[in-house]
Amino acid sequence: MKVVILGVPKKVSSGVRTHVESLKHGLNAYNVETNMISSYPEGIYRCIVSLPHKILGFINKDLAFKWRYITREIYVKKALKEAVENGSDIIINIESVDWYGTVKQYLNNKNITVVLTVHSIYSEQIRAKGYSSSSISKIKEIEIEAYRNIEKVVAVSTFIEKYIKDQSNRNDIAMISNGLILDDIPVKKIEKQQDSILKCMFIGSLLKYKGVHIALEAIRILIDNDINVYFDIIGDGPEFNNLNTIVKDLGIEDNVKFLGVIPRNQANKKMIEYDIALVPSIPYGDNGEESFSYSCGEAMAAGLVVIASSIGGLTNIIQNGVNGYLVNYGDANEIAKVIMDNLSTIKEDETLRANARSTIEHRYSSESMAKKYIELFTR
């Protein structure tokens, strides 16, 4: 068996990138040959695809989107042909529905099985990012066609599974949660003599639906209640300027730092400096929700106390009060209240942290994820 994964490269910070690395790691543990084809071309293809895309982005983001889609398909088709040429028992695992056009030609090939992993409702993400109705409609059409025609489809959360079933009328969707490379994540140890500073963090793309603005409001409430709190934001994105403005408007410049993008391996090591990881996601588009948050899983694996919105796949990972805390999305007051009501637990109690780590070890390791994929590949 040879598995060809169509995804994003290690240098790109995203949940899909983390999934690709974790899946490769898990498959390699079972001695499965893997090959990854990047959606970010190199060499001459990078010039053909990326530079015009950036220029068009300043003019019209929908034109940029269309350019990237068409030219990337040309590049990937060539790379994919070389990867599967003269092979047998090949699995092509695509990590997004927008790769569908690239793999359509292989759907009826008896030597190749195509598998789609669905991480999000892509059409709703496009909507949330402000693309035109024509771009949203195009992606919606691709979604439905891919869900109906690809032989094997994986959903990373029950929320995504239900959405695919509703769109495709299929009852054979495989629900396989994402996995983490636990060797890369050190575990926080509680010090016997704790200081009075409460250290919070967020890691991820600075997008509206990540809800960082809600976390900032919660920080203001904590300060107003004499909590000595500091909040570090790790990541970058289109909301950066807006979030900076919110920080100034709330008067919390001394308590909040924007650390920018930190490589994942360094970020994992840095996590143990913090007490709390905030995952304040909110719905996006018309009916999109966070499916599986790698930043949530990594923080739990590191033994942090995670406070997350009770939406989408986050409810699959966290048991409220057992291995973390769930709050109503968009409610800064509730985030602050949970922290104030459980301050001694957050700072001193190892039980919740140990439960969080145990949850990831037993249910969300890269090896357990890969084992389920192998079962699906060979079914």
CSV table of N, CA and C in Angstrom, one decimal, residues 13-20 294:
chain,number,residue,atom,x,y,z
A,13,SER,N,1.4,27.2,8.7
A,13,SER,CA,0.8,27.0,10.0
A,13,SER,C,-0.7,26.9,9.8
A,14,SER,N,-1.3,25.7,9.9
A,14,SER,CA,-2.7,25.5,9.8
A,14,SER,C,-3.0,24.1,10.4
A,15,GLY,N,-4.3,24.0,10.7
A,15,GLY,CA,-4.8,22.7,11.2
A,15,GLY,C,-4.6,21.6,10.2
A,16,VAL,N,-4.8,21.9,8.9
A,16,VAL,CA,-4.7,20.8,7.9
A,16,VAL,C,-3.2,20.4,7.8
A,17,ARG,N,-2.3,21.4,7.9
A,17,ARG,CA,-0.9,21.0,7.9
A,17,ARG,C,-0.5,20.1,9.0
A,18,THR,N,-1.1,20.4,10.2
A,18,THR,CA,-0.8,19.6,11.4
A,18,THR,C,-1.3,18.2,11.2
A,19,HIS,N,-2.5,18.1,10.6
A,19,HIS,CA,-3.1,16.8,10.3
A,19,HIS,C,-2.3,16.0,9.4
A,20,VAL,N,-1.8,16.6,8.3
A,20,VAL,CA,-0.9,15.9,7.4
A,20,VAL,C,0.3,15.4,8.0
A,294,TYR,N,-6.9,21.8,16.6
A,294,TYR,CA,-5.6,21.3,16.9
A,294,TYR,C,-5.0,22.1,18.1
